[in-house]
Amino acid sequence: MDTQTSNIETIDITKLREEFPILSRKISGEPIAYFDNAATSQKPLSVINAISEYYETINSNVHRGIHTLSEEATEAYENSREKARKFINAQNTGEIVFVKGTTEGINLVASSFGSKVVGEGDEVIISEMEHHSNLVPWQKLCESKNAKLKFIPVNDKGELITDEFRKMINEKTKLISLVYISNSLGTVNPVSEIIETAHSFNVPVVLDAAQAAPHMKIDVQKLDCDFLAFSGHKMYGPTGIGILFGKEKHLESMPPYQYGGEMIKSVTYDKTVFNVLPYKFEAGTPNIAGAIVLGTAVDFIERLGHENIHNREMQLLTYANQLFGEIGDIRIIGTAENKTCLISFIINGIHPYDTGSILDNLGIAVRTGFHCTQPLIEQRFRLPGTVRASFAFYNTFEEIDRLAAGLSKVKSMFL
Ligand code: PLP
C-alpha cells in the first residue's frame, strides 16, 4: 500500500515523519519500523528543540527568585500547567500536579489518599488487566491495612466483565482504580459506566490514563473521575514528567506525599504550614524542563487533532488485522469491540522472544513479554508472554507490510 495514503486529510504523513528524526534511523541495515509506541512514543523536533531551548535561554529554578530568568522559567512552567489543564479539561490548575509519570501519580494517590480512606476490613477494586503500576501500590496498601484487593474479571476477548463488577461493589468498597486503555490488550474500558456505578456507592475512582492520553480526548469533568494520571513520554513528550489530576476537594483533604521545599507556606522550628494546591504535592525542585516541554507535546497533539490521530490509527489497525488474518496461525490476545491501535499476539507454538528477535534483525521493533501485566498474561491467559505491536499515527502501511512479511518469515523458520 502507498505510504502516502492517509486519512489525515490536512496532514501529509511523509512530511510529518520528517519531524521525527529517529524514524530515519536504520537498524540491522533496514529503516526502523517502530511498533513499540505503547512503551514510549518517538519525539518530534518541536519537543526535542524545546528541551535545549529551555536550557539555552531560561534555565533557572522556579517560584524562588525575583530575577528575570526565574520569572521566565516560572511563567513557562505555569503556562504548561495551564495547557495540561485544558488538555484534560480540569476545572482549575490547582487540580494539576506535575509528577514523574503515571507510576508516581498512582503511588501518590495510594499513599496519601488511599492511606486515609482505606482501613481494616475495607475493600479496594481494580481489574485483572492492570499494569503493575496500578496493581502493586494497591496490593501494598491493602497488605498494610489488612484490607482486601478485588479484581474485576476479564473475559476471553479481553473485556471487563462489568456484571461481575456490579456484584463486587458494596459498602466495604473504599476505592476503585482502573486502567482506561489496556497496554497489553488494547481494550478501551467502559470507564464512564464504572464511574457512575461507583459514585452511586459514593466510591471514588482513579483512572490510569497512560495509554489514553496519546490516543483520545480526555475530559475529566465529563468522566467525573476523582483522579487521573498520565505520562508525557507516551504522548510525544519527554520522559520523567507526567500529570496527576485530582478533584480539588480530594487534594485539599489529603496529606502531602513528600516533604521539603516548594510544598511549604511557612516553617518554624516547631511547625510547618503547607502550601496551597497544587504545590503542596510538588516538594523539591521539579523537572522544570520536562514540565515545560510537556506543554510542547500537548501543542503538537492539538496541532494534529485527536480525531485525525484516531482515524489514522484505526486505519493502521484495520490494515494490520487484515494482514495478520491472512498469515494464519496467529492468535490475537485482546479482541475487544472497543480497542486502541495495538495488537498483542503469539504465533502458535513460537516463543514471543524468538519472534521479537527475528523481527529486530529485520529492523522491526516490537515488545515481547508480559508488558508489565504479568498476572494478566501468565495467570489469566496462561501464556509465557506475547508479542506486542503498538502503532502511532506516524507508522505507515508499508511498515505494516514489512511486519507481516517478517511474521511469515518467523513462521516459515519454526513451523
Ligand atoms: N499504566 C499503563 C497502562 C502503562 O502502559 C504504563 C506504561 O507502560 C504505565 C501505567 C506506567 O507508566 P510510566 O512508566 O510512564 O509511569
Coordinates of C-alpha atoms and ligand atoms in Angstrom, one line a residue:
M1 CA 0.0 0.0 0.0
D2 CA 1.2 3.6 -0.7
T3 CA 2.9 5.1 2.3
Q4 CA 1.5 8.5 1.4
T5 CA -2.1 7.2 1.7
S6 CA -3.7 8.6 4.9
N7 CA -7.0 9.7 6.2
I8 CA -5.3 12.6 8.0
E9 CA -6.7 14.9 5.3
T10 CA -4.9 18.0 6.4
I11 CA -1.6 16.4 7.2
D12 CA 1.0 14.7 4.9
I13 CA 2.3 11.7 6.7
T14 CA 5.6 11.6 4.8
K15 CA 6.2 15.2 5.8
L16 CA 5.1 14.6 9.3
R17 CA 7.6 11.7 9.7
E18 CA 10.4 14.2 8.8
E19 CA 9.6 15.9 12.1
F20 CA 10.7 12.7 13.9
P21 CA 14.5 12.4 13.2
I22 CA 14.7 8.9 14.8
L23 CA 12.4 7.4 12.2
S24 CA 15.1 7.8 9.6
R25 CA 17.5 5.6 11.5
K26 CA 18.5 2.2 10.2
I27 CA 18.5 -0.9 12.4
S28 CA 20.3 -4.1 11.1
G29 CA 20.7 -2.2 7.8
E30 CA 17.0 -1.6 7.4
P31 CA 14.9 1.5 8.0
I32 CA 13.5 1.2 11.5
A33 CA 9.8 0.2 11.7
Y34 CA 8.9 1.3 15.2
F35 CA 6.0 -0.6 16.7
D36 CA 6.7 -0.1 20.4
N37 CA 4.7 3.1 20.8
A38 CA 2.8 1.8 23.8
A39 CA 6.1 1.6 25.7
T40 CA 7.2 5.1 24.7
S41 CA 6.5 7.2 21.6
Q42 CA 9.1 8.9 19.5
K43 CA 9.6 12.7 19.8
P44 CA 9.0 15.4 17.2
L45 CA 11.6 18.1 16.6
S46 CA 9.4 20.7 18.4
V47 CA 9.8 18.7 21.6
I48 CA 13.5 17.9 21.1
N49 CA 14.3 21.5 20.3
A50 CA 12.2 22.9 23.2
I51 CA 14.4 21.0 25.7
S52 CA 17.6 22.6 24.5
E53 CA 15.9 26.0 24.1
Y54 CA 14.9 25.8 27.8
Y55 CA 18.5 25.2 28.9
E56 CA 19.9 27.7 26.4
T57 CA 17.6 30.6 27.3
I58 CA 15.7 30.5 30.6
N59 CA 17.2 27.7 32.8
S60 CA 16.6 28.8 36.4
N61 CA 14.7 27.5 39.4
V62 CA 11.0 28.2 39.6
H63 CA 8.9 30.0 42.2
R64 CA 12.0 31.1 44.1
G65 CA 13.6 34.2 42.6
I66 CA 12.6 37.6 41.6
H67 CA 15.3 37.7 38.9
T68 CA 14.3 37.7 35.2
L69 CA 15.4 34.1 34.4
S70 CA 13.5 32.7 37.4
E71 CA 10.4 34.7 36.5
E72 CA 10.6 33.5 32.9
A73 CA 11.1 29.8 33.9
T74 CA 8.2 30.1 36.4
E75 CA 5.9 31.6 33.7
A76 CA 6.8 28.9 31.2
Y77 CA 6.3 26.2 33.9
E78 CA 2.9 27.5 34.9
N79 CA 1.8 28.1 31.3
S80 CA 2.5 24.4 30.7
R81 CA 0.3 23.5 33.7
E82 CA -2.5 25.5 32.1
K83 CA -2.0 23.6 28.8
A84 CA -2.3 20.3 30.7
R85 CA -5.4 21.6 32.5
K86 CA -7.0 22.4 29.1
F87 CA -5.8 19.1 27.6
I88 CA -7.9 17.1 30.1
N89 CA -10.5 19.9 30.8
A90 CA -9.8 20.1 34.6
Q91 CA -11.6 22.9 36.4
N92 CA -8.5 24.7 37.6
T93 CA -4.7 24.4 37.7
G94 CA -4.8 23.6 41.4
E95 CA -6.0 20.2 40.3
I96 CA -3.0 19.6 38.0
V97 CA 0.1 18.2 39.8
F98 CA 3.3 17.6 38.0
V99 CA 4.7 14.2 38.8
K100 CA 7.3 11.9 37.2
G101 CA 4.7 9.9 35.3
T102 CA 1.7 7.6 35.7
T103 CA 3.5 5.4 38.2
E104 CA 4.3 8.3 40.6
G105 CA 0.8 9.7 40.2
I106 CA -0.8 6.4 41.3
N107 CA 1.7 5.9 44.1
L108 CA 0.9 9.4 45.3
V109 CA -2.9 8.7 45.4
A110 CA -2.4 5.2 47.0
S111 CA 0.0 6.6 49.7
S112 CA -1.8 9.9 50.5
F113 CA -5.5 9.4 49.7
G114 CA -5.5 5.6 50.0
S115 CA -4.0 5.5 53.4
K116 CA -6.6 8.0 54.6
V117 CA -9.7 6.3 53.2
V118 CA -8.9 2.6 53.4
G119 CA -8.9 0.8 56.8
E120 CA -9.0 -2.7 58.2
G121 CA -11.7 -4.9 56.6
D122 CA -12.2 -2.5 53.7
E123 CA -12.0 -3.3 50.0
V124 CA -10.3 -1.8 47.0
I125 CA -11.3 -2.8 43.5
I126 CA -9.0 -2.9 40.5
S127 CA -9.1 -5.2 37.4
E128 CA -7.3 -8.3 36.1
M129 CA -5.8 -6.2 33.3
E130 CA -3.9 -3.6 35.4
H131 CA -0.3 -2.5 34.6
H132 CA 1.9 -3.3 37.6
S133 CA 1.9 0.4 38.4
N134 CA -1.8 0.3 39.1
L135 CA -1.6 -3.0 40.9
V136 CA 1.4 -3.1 43.2
P137 CA 0.6 0.2 45.0
W138 CA -2.9 -1.1 45.9
Q139 CA -1.6 -4.6 46.8
K140 CA 0.9 -3.0 49.3
L141 CA -1.7 -0.6 50.6
C142 CA -4.2 -3.4 51.3
E143 CA -1.5 -5.6 52.9
S144 CA -0.5 -2.8 55.2
K145 CA -4.2 -2.0 56.2
N146 CA -5.5 -5.5 56.3
A147 CA -7.8 -4.7 53.5
K148 CA -8.9 -6.8 50.6
L149 CA -7.9 -6.2 47.0
K150 CA -10.5 -7.4 44.5
F151 CA -10.2 -7.8 40.7
I152 CA -12.8 -7.2 38.1
P153 CA -12.5 -10.3 35.8
V154 CA -11.7 -10.1 32.1
N155 CA -13.4 -12.3 29.5
D156 CA -11.6 -14.2 26.7
K157 CA -11.9 -11.2 24.4
G158 CA -10.0 -9.1 26.9
E159 CA -13.0 -7.1 28.1
L160 CA -14.0 -6.3 31.7
I161 CA -17.0 -8.3 32.9
T162 CA -19.0 -5.4 34.2
D163 CA -21.8 -7.6 35.5
E164 CA -19.3 -9.1 37.9
F165 CA -18.1 -5.6 38.9
R166 CA -21.7 -4.6 39.9
K167 CA -21.8 -7.7 42.1
M168 CA -18.5 -7.0 43.8
I169 CA -19.0 -3.3 44.8
N170 CA -20.6 -2.9 48.3
E171 CA -20.4 -0.7 51.4
K172 CA -16.9 -2.0 52.2
T173 CA -15.5 -0.7 48.9
K174 CA -13.5 2.4 49.5
L175 CA -11.7 3.0 46.2
I176 CA -11.6 1.8 42.6
S177 CA -8.6 2.2 40.4
L178 CA -8.8 1.2 36.7
V179 CA -6.9 1.3 33.5
Y180 CA -8.6 3.4 30.9
I181 CA -6.9 1.7 27.9
S182 CA -5.1 -1.6 28.5
N183 CA -1.5 -1.5 27.4
S184 CA -1.3 -5.3 26.7
L185 CA -4.8 -6.0 25.2
G186 CA -5.7 -2.6 23.7
T187 CA -9.1 -2.7 25.3
V188 CA -10.8 0.7 25.9
N189 CA -12.7 0.2 29.1
P190 CA -16.2 1.5 29.7
V191 CA -14.9 3.8 32.4
S192 CA -17.9 6.2 32.4
E193 CA -20.3 3.3 33.2
I194 CA -18.0 2.1 36.0
I195 CA -17.6 5.6 37.5
E196 CA -21.4 6.1 37.5
T197 CA -21.9 2.8 39.4
A198 CA -19.0 3.6 41.8
H199 CA -20.4 7.0 42.6
S200 CA -23.8 5.6 43.3
F201 CA -22.0 3.8 46.2
N202 CA -20.0 7.0 47.0
V203 CA -16.8 5.3 45.9
P204 CA -14.1 7.5 44.3
V205 CA -12.4 6.3 41.1
V206 CA -8.8 6.6 40.0
L207 CA -8.1 6.3 36.2
D208 CA -4.7 5.1 34.8
A209 CA -4.8 7.1 31.5
A210 CA -1.2 6.3 30.4
Q211 CA -2.4 4.7 27.1
A212 CA -5.4 7.0 26.7
A213 CA -3.5 10.3 26.7
P214 CA -1.8 9.8 23.3
H215 CA -4.9 8.4 21.5
M216 CA -8.1 10.1 22.7
K217 CA -9.5 13.3 24.0
I218 CA -9.7 13.1 27.8
D219 CA -12.4 15.1 29.6
V220 CA -12.1 14.7 33.4
Q221 CA -15.2 16.7 34.1
K222 CA -17.3 14.7 31.7
L223 CA -15.9 11.4 33.0
D224 CA -16.3 12.7 36.6
C225 CA -13.3 10.6 37.7
D226 CA -11.8 11.5 41.0
F227 CA -8.1 11.1 40.0
L228 CA -6.4 10.5 36.7
A229 CA -2.7 10.0 35.8
F230 CA -0.8 10.0 32.6
S231 CA 2.9 10.2 31.4
G232 CA 4.4 12.7 29.0
H233 CA 6.7 10.2 27.2
K234 CA 3.9 8.2 25.8
M235 CA 2.3 11.3 24.2
Y236 CA 5.4 12.5 22.2
G237 CA 6.8 14.4 25.2
P238 CA 9.9 13.8 27.4
T239 CA 10.4 11.1 30.0
G240 CA 10.3 11.8 33.7
I241 CA 7.2 14.1 33.6
G242 CA 3.5 13.4 33.9
I243 CA 0.3 14.7 35.3
L244 CA -1.8 13.7 38.2
F245 CA -5.2 15.2 38.1
G246 CA -7.2 15.1 41.4
K247 CA -10.6 16.7 42.2
E248 CA -9.9 19.8 44.4
K249 CA -11.9 18.5 47.3
H250 CA -9.8 15.3 47.4
L251 CA -6.4 17.0 47.0
E252 CA -7.4 19.6 49.7
S253 CA -8.2 16.8 52.1
M254 CA -5.0 14.7 51.5
P255 CA -1.7 14.9 53.4
P256 CA 1.4 15.8 51.3
Y257 CA 3.2 12.9 49.7
Q258 CA 6.7 14.2 50.3
Y259 CA 8.1 17.0 52.5
G260 CA 10.7 19.7 51.7
G261 CA 11.0 22.9 49.8
E262 CA 8.3 24.3 47.5
M263 CA 5.5 22.5 49.3
I264 CA 5.5 24.8 52.3
K265 CA 4.0 28.1 53.0
S266 CA 5.9 28.8 56.2
V267 CA 8.2 26.8 58.5
T268 CA 9.3 27.3 62.1
Y269 CA 11.5 25.0 64.2
D270 CA 8.2 23.6 65.6
K271 CA 5.7 23.6 62.9
T272 CA 5.1 23.7 59.1
V273 CA 2.2 25.2 57.2
F274 CA 1.7 23.6 53.8
N275 CA 1.5 25.4 50.5
V276 CA -1.8 25.7 48.5
L277 CA -2.7 23.3 45.7
P278 CA -1.0 22.0 43.6
Y279 CA 2.3 23.0 45.2
K280 CA 1.5 21.0 48.4
F281 CA 2.3 17.9 46.3
E282 CA 5.4 19.3 44.5
A283 CA 8.1 19.0 47.0
G284 CA 11.7 19.9 45.9
T285 CA 12.9 21.3 42.6
P286 CA 10.7 19.8 39.9
N287 CA 11.6 18.5 36.4
I288 CA 11.2 22.1 35.1
A289 CA 12.4 21.4 31.5
G290 CA 10.2 18.3 31.4
A291 CA 7.1 20.1 32.6
I292 CA 7.6 23.0 30.1
V293 CA 8.2 20.6 27.2
L294 CA 5.1 18.5 28.2
G295 CA 3.2 21.7 27.1
T296 CA 5.0 21.5 23.7
A297 CA 3.9 17.9 23.3
V298 CA 0.3 19.0 24.1
D299 CA 0.6 21.7 21.4
F300 CA 1.8 19.0 19.0
I301 CA -1.1 16.7 19.6
E302 CA -3.5 19.6 19.3
R303 CA -2.0 20.7 16.1
L304 CA -2.7 17.2 14.6
G305 CA -6.1 16.9 16.3
H306 CA -7.4 14.0 18.3
E307 CA -9.9 13.0 15.6
N308 CA -7.3 12.9 12.9
I309 CA -4.9 10.9 15.1
H310 CA -7.7 8.4 15.9
N311 CA -8.8 8.0 12.3
R312 CA -5.3 7.4 11.1
E313 CA -4.5 4.9 13.9
M314 CA -7.7 3.0 13.3
Q315 CA -6.8 2.7 9.6
L316 CA -3.5 1.2 10.5
L317 CA -5.1 -1.2 13.0
T318 CA -7.6 -2.4 10.4
Y319 CA -4.9 -3.0 7.9
A320 CA -2.7 -4.9 10.3
N321 CA -5.6 -7.0 11.5
Q322 CA -6.4 -7.9 7.8
L323 CA -2.7 -8.9 7.1
F324 CA -2.4 -10.9 10.4
G325 CA -5.6 -12.8 9.4
E326 CA -4.0 -13.7 6.0
I327 CA -0.8 -15.0 7.6
G328 CA -2.7 -17.6 9.7
D329 CA -1.5 -19.4 12.9
I330 CA -1.6 -16.1 14.8
R331 CA -3.6 -15.9 18.0
I332 CA -4.5 -12.3 18.9
I333 CA -4.8 -11.7 22.7
G334 CA -7.3 -8.9 23.1
T335 CA -10.1 -8.7 20.6
A336 CA -12.5 -6.3 22.3
E337 CA -15.1 -4.4 20.3
N338 CA -13.7 -1.1 21.6
K339 CA -9.9 -1.3 21.0
T340 CA -7.0 1.0 20.5
C341 CA -4.2 0.6 17.9
L342 CA -2.2 -2.3 19.3
I343 CA -2.1 -6.0 18.6
S344 CA -0.8 -8.4 21.2
F345 CA -0.3 -11.9 19.8
I346 CA 1.5 -15.1 19.6
I347 CA 2.3 -17.3 16.6
N348 CA 1.2 -20.7 17.7
G349 CA 4.0 -22.7 19.3
I350 CA 6.6 -20.0 18.9
H351 CA 8.1 -18.2 21.9
P352 CA 7.5 -14.4 21.8
Y353 CA 11.2 -13.7 22.3
D354 CA 12.1 -15.7 19.2
T355 CA 9.6 -13.7 17.2
G356 CA 10.8 -10.4 18.7
S357 CA 14.5 -11.1 18.0
I358 CA 13.9 -12.2 14.4
L359 CA 11.9 -9.1 13.8
D360 CA 14.6 -6.9 15.3
N361 CA 17.1 -8.4 12.8
L362 CA 14.7 -7.1 10.1
G363 CA 14.7 -3.6 11.7
I364 CA 11.3 -4.0 13.2
A365 CA 10.8 -3.0 16.9
V366 CA 8.1 -4.8 18.8
R367 CA 7.8 -5.6 22.5
T368 CA 7.8 -9.1 23.9
G369 CA 7.0 -10.5 27.3
F370 CA 4.4 -9.5 30.0
H371 CA 4.2 -5.8 29.2
C372 CA 4.2 -5.1 33.0
T373 CA 0.9 -7.1 33.3
Q374 CA 2.4 -10.4 34.5
P375 CA -0.8 -11.6 36.3
L376 CA -2.9 -10.9 33.2
I377 CA -0.7 -12.7 30.8
E378 CA 0.5 -15.5 33.0
Q379 CA -2.4 -16.2 35.4
R380 CA -5.4 -15.1 33.3
F381 CA -4.3 -16.0 29.8
R382 CA -1.8 -18.7 30.8
L383 CA 0.8 -17.6 28.3
P384 CA 4.6 -17.2 28.6
G385 CA 4.3 -13.7 27.1
T386 CA 3.0 -12.1 24.0
V387 CA 4.5 -10.1 21.1
R388 CA 3.0 -6.6 21.0
A389 CA 2.9 -4.3 18.0
S390 CA 1.6 -0.9 19.1
F391 CA 1.1 1.7 16.4
A392 CA 1.2 5.5 16.3
F393 CA -0.1 7.8 13.6
Y394 CA 3.4 8.1 12.1
N395 CA 3.6 4.4 11.2
T396 CA 2.9 3.6 7.6
F397 CA 1.1 0.8 5.7
E398 CA 4.4 -0.1 4.2
E399 CA 5.9 -0.7 7.6
I400 CA 2.9 -3.0 8.4
D401 CA 3.6 -4.9 5.2
R402 CA 7.2 -5.4 6.4
L403 CA 5.9 -6.6 9.8
A404 CA 3.6 -9.1 8.1
A405 CA 6.4 -10.3 5.9
G406 CA 8.6 -10.7 9.0
L407 CA 6.0 -12.8 10.7
S408 CA 5.6 -15.0 7.7
K409 CA 9.4 -15.5 7.8
V410 CA 9.3 -16.4 11.5
K411 CA 6.5 -18.9 10.8
S412 CA 8.4 -20.5 8.0
M413 CA 11.5 -20.8 10.2
F414 CA 9.7 -22.5 13.1
L415 CA 6.6 -24.2 11.9
Ligands
PLP1 N1 -0.2 2.2 33.0 C1 -0.2 1.8 31.8 C2 -1.4 1.3 31.2 C3 1.0 1.8 31.0 O1 1.0 1.4 29.8 C4 2.2 2.3 31.7 C5 3.5 2.3 30.9 O2 3.8 1.4 30.2 C6 2.1 2.8 33.0 C7 0.9 2.7 33.6 C8 3.3 3.3 33.7 O3 3.8 4.5 33.1 P1 5.1 5.2 33.5 O4 6.2 4.1 33.4 O5 5.3 6.2 32.5 O6 5.0 5.7 34.9

